[in-house]
């Protein structure tokens, strides 16, 4: 009985550690060659490269790069289990997305220009 109570206490105490330490959002760095391309995200956000946006760690999205005189380029970003998040994470962390890291980060697009 004493072991069960100790296990339950430990499980509750460790739940949400990654959420507190890593947070549920991540800064995504977005770059292009040449600079100054418009990066349009599938969630509606946009910026001009080089830029960075704060996104939920558990979000999957597509980024379309466009610039006058260049072909458009599309890149996908996915949440990937992070080593530290898995070690620190509890059930709460999987729900909040804190156990994930966005990949690739930074996102770098090489545009073909004419």
PDB file of N, CA, C and O in Angstrom, residues 52-89:
ATOM      1  N   UNK A  52      11.028  35.225 -37.408  1.00  0.00           N
ATOM      2  CA  UNK A  52      10.732  34.141 -36.483  1.00  0.00           C
ATOM      3  C   UNK A  52       9.312  34.324 -35.969  1.00  0.00           C
ATOM      4  O   UNK A  52       8.846  35.449 -35.794  1.00  0.00           O
ATOM      5  N   UNK A  53       8.645  33.210 -35.763  1.00  0.00           N
ATOM      6  CA  UNK A  53       7.270  33.218 -35.264  1.00  0.00           C
ATOM      7  C   UNK A  53       7.161  32.239 -34.104  1.00  0.00           C
ATOM      8  O   UNK A  53       7.821  31.201 -34.093  1.00  0.00           O
ATOM      9  N   UNK A  54       6.326  32.560 -33.138  1.00  0.00           N
ATOM     10  CA  UNK A  54       6.083  31.672 -32.015  1.00  0.00           C
ATOM     11  C   UNK A  54       4.894  30.792 -32.354  1.00  0.00           C
ATOM     12  O   UNK A  54       3.810  31.285 -32.654  1.00  0.00           O
ATOM     13  N   UNK A  55       5.126  29.465 -32.321  1.00  0.00           N
ATOM     14  CA  UNK A  55       4.099  28.495 -32.700  1.00  0.00           C
ATOM     15  C   UNK A  55       3.937  27.443 -31.619  1.00  0.00           C
ATOM     16  O   UNK A  55       4.871  27.181 -30.848  1.00  0.00           O
ATOM     17  N   UNK A  56       2.774  26.820 -31.581  1.00  0.00           N
ATOM     18  CA  UNK A  56       2.546  25.705 -30.668  1.00  0.00           C
ATOM     19  C   UNK A  56       3.477  24.560 -31.040  1.00  0.00           C
ATOM     20  O   UNK A  56       3.653  24.258 -32.223  1.00  0.00           O
ATOM     21  N   UNK A  57       4.077  23.934 -30.049  1.00  0.00           N
ATOM     22  CA  UNK A  57       5.018  22.843 -30.297  1.00  0.00           C
ATOM     23  C   UNK A  57       4.369  21.642 -30.983  1.00  0.00           C
ATOM     24  O   UNK A  57       5.049  20.848 -31.617  1.00  0.00           O
ATOM     25  N   UNK A  58       3.072  21.471 -30.847  1.00  0.00           N
ATOM     26  CA  UNK A  58       2.409  20.296 -31.423  1.00  0.00           C
ATOM     27  C   UNK A  58       1.693  20.605 -32.743  1.00  0.00           C
ATOM     28  O   UNK A  58       0.825  19.870 -33.166  1.00  0.00           O
ATOM     29  N   UNK A  59       2.096  21.693 -33.418  1.00  0.00           N
ATOM     30  CA  UNK A  59       1.426  22.066 -34.668  1.00  0.00           C
ATOM     31  C   UNK A  59       2.189  21.554 -35.891  1.00  0.00           C
ATOM     32  O   UNK A  59       3.405  21.627 -35.940  1.00  0.00           O
ATOM     33  N   UNK A  60       1.449  21.013 -36.840  1.00  0.00           N
ATOM     34  CA  UNK A  60       1.992  20.651 -38.156  1.00  0.00           C
ATOM     35  C   UNK A  60       1.519  21.716 -39.122  1.00  0.00           C
ATOM     36  O   UNK A  60       0.356  22.111 -39.080  1.00  0.00           O
ATOM     37  N   UNK A  61       2.410  22.186 -39.971  1.00  0.00           N
ATOM     38  CA  UNK A  61       1.993  23.215 -40.918  1.00  0.00           C
ATOM     39  C   UNK A  61       2.880  23.218 -42.147  1.00  0.00           C
ATOM     40  O   UNK A  61       3.955  22.622 -42.159  1.00  0.00           O
ATOM     41  N   UNK A  62       2.396  23.885 -43.172  1.00  0.00           N
ATOM     42  CA  UNK A  62       3.150  24.067 -44.415  1.00  0.00           C
ATOM     43  C   UNK A  62       3.500  25.546 -44.528  1.00  0.00           C
ATOM     44  O   UNK A  62       2.718  26.411 -44.142  1.00  0.00           O
ATOM     45  N   UNK A  63       4.692  25.806 -45.054  1.00  0.00           N
ATOM     46  CA  UNK A  63       5.131  27.183 -45.274  1.00  0.00           C
ATOM     47  C   UNK A  63       5.397  27.345 -46.762  1.00  0.00           C
ATOM     48  O   UNK A  63       6.162  26.574 -47.349  1.00  0.00           O
ATOM     49  N   UNK A  64       4.739  28.340 -47.375  1.00  0.00           N
ATOM     50  CA  UNK A  64       4.955  28.641 -48.787  1.00  0.00           C
ATOM     51  C   UNK A  64       5.765  29.925 -48.885  1.00  0.00           C
ATOM     52  O   UNK A  64       5.383  30.953 -48.329  1.00  0.00           O
ATOM     53  N   UNK A  65       6.895  29.849 -49.580  1.00  0.00           N
ATOM     54  CA  UNK A  65       7.767  31.004 -49.782  1.00  0.00           C
ATOM     55  C   UNK A  65       7.502  31.557 -51.173  1.00  0.00           C
ATOM     56  O   UNK A  65       7.429  30.800 -52.149  1.00  0.00           O
ATOM     57  N   UNK A  66       7.374  32.875 -51.276  1.00  0.00           N
ATOM     58  CA  UNK A  66       7.164  33.504 -52.581  1.00  0.00           C
ATOM     59  C   UNK A  66       7.923  34.826 -52.636  1.00  0.00           C
ATOM     60  O   UNK A  66       8.061  35.514 -51.632  1.00  0.00           O
ATOM     61  N   UNK A  67       8.413  35.110 -53.848  1.00  0.00           N
ATOM     62  CA  UNK A  67       9.115  36.384 -54.083  1.00  0.00           C
ATOM     63  C   UNK A  67       9.025  36.667 -55.567  1.00  0.00           C
ATOM     64  O   UNK A  67       9.136  35.749 -56.394  1.00  0.00           O
ATOM     65  N   UNK A  68       8.820  37.939 -55.906  1.00  0.00           N
ATOM     66  CA  UNK A  68       8.754  38.316 -57.323  1.00  0.00           C
ATOM     67  C   UNK A  68      10.022  37.867 -58.037  1.00  0.00           C
ATOM     68  O   UNK A  68      11.130  38.064 -57.545  1.00  0.00           O
ATOM     69  N   UNK A  69       9.840  37.266 -59.223  1.00  0.00           N
ATOM     70  CA  UNK A  69      10.966  36.817 -60.027  1.00  0.00           C
ATOM     71  C   UNK A  69      11.506  35.458 -59.618  1.00  0.00           C
ATOM     72  O   UNK A  69      12.511  35.005 -60.147  1.00  0.00           O
ATOM     73  N   UNK A  70      10.856  34.801 -58.660  1.00  0.00           N
ATOM     74  CA  UNK A  70      11.316  33.495 -58.174  1.00  0.00           C
ATOM     75  C   UNK A  70      10.160  32.488 -58.186  1.00  0.00           C
ATOM     76  O   UNK A  70       8.993  32.873 -58.086  1.00  0.00           O
ATOM     77  N   UNK A  71      10.503  31.219 -58.304  1.00  0.00           N
ATOM     78  CA  UNK A  71       9.495  30.159 -58.166  1.00  0.00           C
ATOM     79  C   UNK A  71       9.100  30.036 -56.698  1.00  0.00           C
ATOM     80  O   UNK A  71       9.932  30.238 -55.809  1.00  0.00           O
ATOM     81  N   UNK A  72       7.837  29.676 -56.463  1.00  0.00           N
ATOM     82  CA  UNK A  72       7.395  29.419 -55.090  1.00  0.00           C
ATOM     83  C   UNK A  72       8.046  28.144 -54.571  1.00  0.00           C
ATOM     84  O   UNK A  72       8.386  27.244 -55.339  1.00  0.00           O
ATOM     85  N   UNK A  73       8.203  28.085 -53.268  1.00  0.00           N
ATOM     86  CA  UNK A  73       8.791  26.911 -52.621  1.00  0.00           C
ATOM     87  C   UNK A  73       7.949  26.576 -51.397  1.00  0.00           C
ATOM     88  O   UNK A  73       7.552  27.475 -50.652  1.00  0.00           O
ATOM     89  N   UNK A  74       7.649  25.291 -51.185  1.00  0.00           N
ATOM     90  CA  UNK A  74       6.848  24.892 -50.033  1.00  0.00           C
ATOM     91  C   UNK A  74       7.653  23.936 -49.153  1.00  0.00           C
ATOM     92  O   UNK A  74       8.335  23.040 -49.655  1.00  0.00           O
ATOM     93  N   UNK A  75       7.565  24.152 -47.860  1.00  0.00           N
ATOM     94  CA  UNK A  75       8.234  23.310 -46.874  1.00  0.00           C
ATOM     95  C   UNK A  75       7.238  22.940 -45.785  1.00  0.00           C
ATOM     96  O   UNK A  75       6.403  23.752 -45.404  1.00  0.00           O
ATOM     97  N   UNK A  76       7.331  21.715 -45.272  1.00  0.00           N
ATOM     98  CA  UNK A  76       6.473  21.265 -44.172  1.00  0.00           C
ATOM     99  C   UNK A  76       7.254  21.262 -42.873  1.00  0.00           C
ATOM    100  O   UNK A  76       8.444  20.969 -42.846  1.00  0.00           O
ATOM    101  N   UNK A  77       6.562  21.578 -41.781  1.00  0.00           N
ATOM    102  CA  UNK A  77       7.131  21.556 -40.435  1.00  0.00           C
ATOM    103  C   UNK A  77       6.261  20.626 -39.603  1.00  0.00           C
ATOM    104  O   UNK A  77       5.036  20.705 -39.649  1.00  0.00           O
ATOM    105  N   UNK A  78       6.923  19.729 -38.853  1.00  0.00           N
ATOM    106  CA  UNK A  78       6.205  18.732 -38.066  1.00  0.00           C
ATOM    107  C   UNK A  78       6.682  18.721 -36.620  1.00  0.00           C
ATOM    108  O   UNK A  78       7.852  18.996 -36.350  1.00  0.00           O
ATOM    109  N   UNK A  79       5.788  18.344 -35.685  1.00  0.00           N
ATOM    110  CA  UNK A  79       6.234  18.145 -34.301  1.00  0.00           C
ATOM    111  C   UNK A  79       6.922  16.784 -34.189  1.00  0.00           C
ATOM    112  O   UNK A  79       6.430  15.786 -34.696  1.00  0.00           O
ATOM    113  N   UNK A  80       8.090  16.767 -33.547  1.00  0.00           N
ATOM    114  CA  UNK A  80       8.870  15.548 -33.351  1.00  0.00           C
ATOM    115  C   UNK A  80       9.140  15.417 -31.858  1.00  0.00           C
ATOM    116  O   UNK A  80       9.438  16.412 -31.186  1.00  0.00           O
ATOM    117  N   UNK A  81       9.041  14.200 -31.317  1.00  0.00           N
ATOM    118  CA  UNK A  81       9.321  13.994 -29.897  1.00  0.00           C
ATOM    119  C   UNK A  81      10.727  14.455 -29.569  1.00  0.00           C
ATOM    120  O   UNK A  81      11.689  14.076 -30.230  1.00  0.00           O
ATOM    121  N   UNK A  82      10.832  15.289 -28.564  1.00  0.00           N
ATOM    122  CA  UNK A  82      12.133  15.806 -28.134  1.00  0.00           C
ATOM    123  C   UNK A  82      12.658  14.937 -27.003  1.00  0.00           C
ATOM    124  O   UNK A  82      11.904  14.519 -26.132  1.00  0.00           O
ATOM    125  N   UNK A  83      13.952  14.680 -27.001  1.00  0.00           N
ATOM    126  CA  UNK A  83      14.556  13.841 -25.961  1.00  0.00           C
ATOM    127  C   UNK A  83      14.255  14.326 -24.566  1.00  0.00           C
ATOM    128  O   UNK A  83      13.814  13.580 -23.706  1.00  0.00           O
ATOM    129  N   UNK A  84      14.481  15.606 -24.305  1.00  0.00           N
ATOM    130  CA  UNK A  84      14.239  16.155 -22.970  1.00  0.00           C
ATOM    131  C   UNK A  84      12.755  16.118 -22.622  1.00  0.00           C
ATOM    132  O   UNK A  84      12.383  15.869 -21.487  1.00  0.00           O
ATOM    133  N   UNK A  85      11.915  16.332 -23.606  1.00  0.00           N
ATOM    134  CA  UNK A  85      10.473  16.315 -23.353  1.00  0.00           C
ATOM    135  C   UNK A  85       9.988  14.946 -22.954  1.00  0.00           C
ATOM    136  O   UNK A  85       9.144  14.796 -22.068  1.00  0.00           O
ATOM    137  N   UNK A  86      10.517  13.904 -23.570  1.00  0.00           N
ATOM    138  CA  UNK A  86      10.111  12.538 -23.253  1.00  0.00           C
ATOM    139  C   UNK A  86      10.553  12.169 -21.851  1.00  0.00           C
ATOM    140  O   UNK A  86       9.814  11.566 -21.085  1.00  0.00           O
ATOM    141  N   UNK A  87      11.773  12.556 -21.482  1.00  0.00           N
ATOM    142  CA  UNK A  87      12.299  12.230 -20.157  1.00  0.00           C
ATOM    143  C   UNK A  87      11.523  12.973 -19.077  1.00  0.00           C
ATOM    144  O   UNK A  87      11.144  12.403 -18.064  1.00  0.00           O
ATOM    145  N   UNK A  88      11.276  14.249 -19.296  1.00  0.00           N
ATOM    146  CA  UNK A  88      10.598  15.066 -18.293  1.00  0.00           C
ATOM    147  C   UNK A  88       9.082  14.961 -18.362  1.00  0.00           C
ATOM    148  O   UNK A  88       8.399  15.320 -17.419  1.00  0.00           O
ATOM    149  N   UNK A  89       8.583  14.496 -19.474  1.00  0.00           N
ATOM    150  CA  UNK A  89       7.155  14.572 -19.729  1.00  0.00           C
ATOM    151  C   UNK A  89       6.310  13.587 -18.966  1.00  0.00           C
ATOM    152  O   UNK A  89       6.721  12.487 -18.649  1.00  0.00           O
TER     153      UNK A  89
END
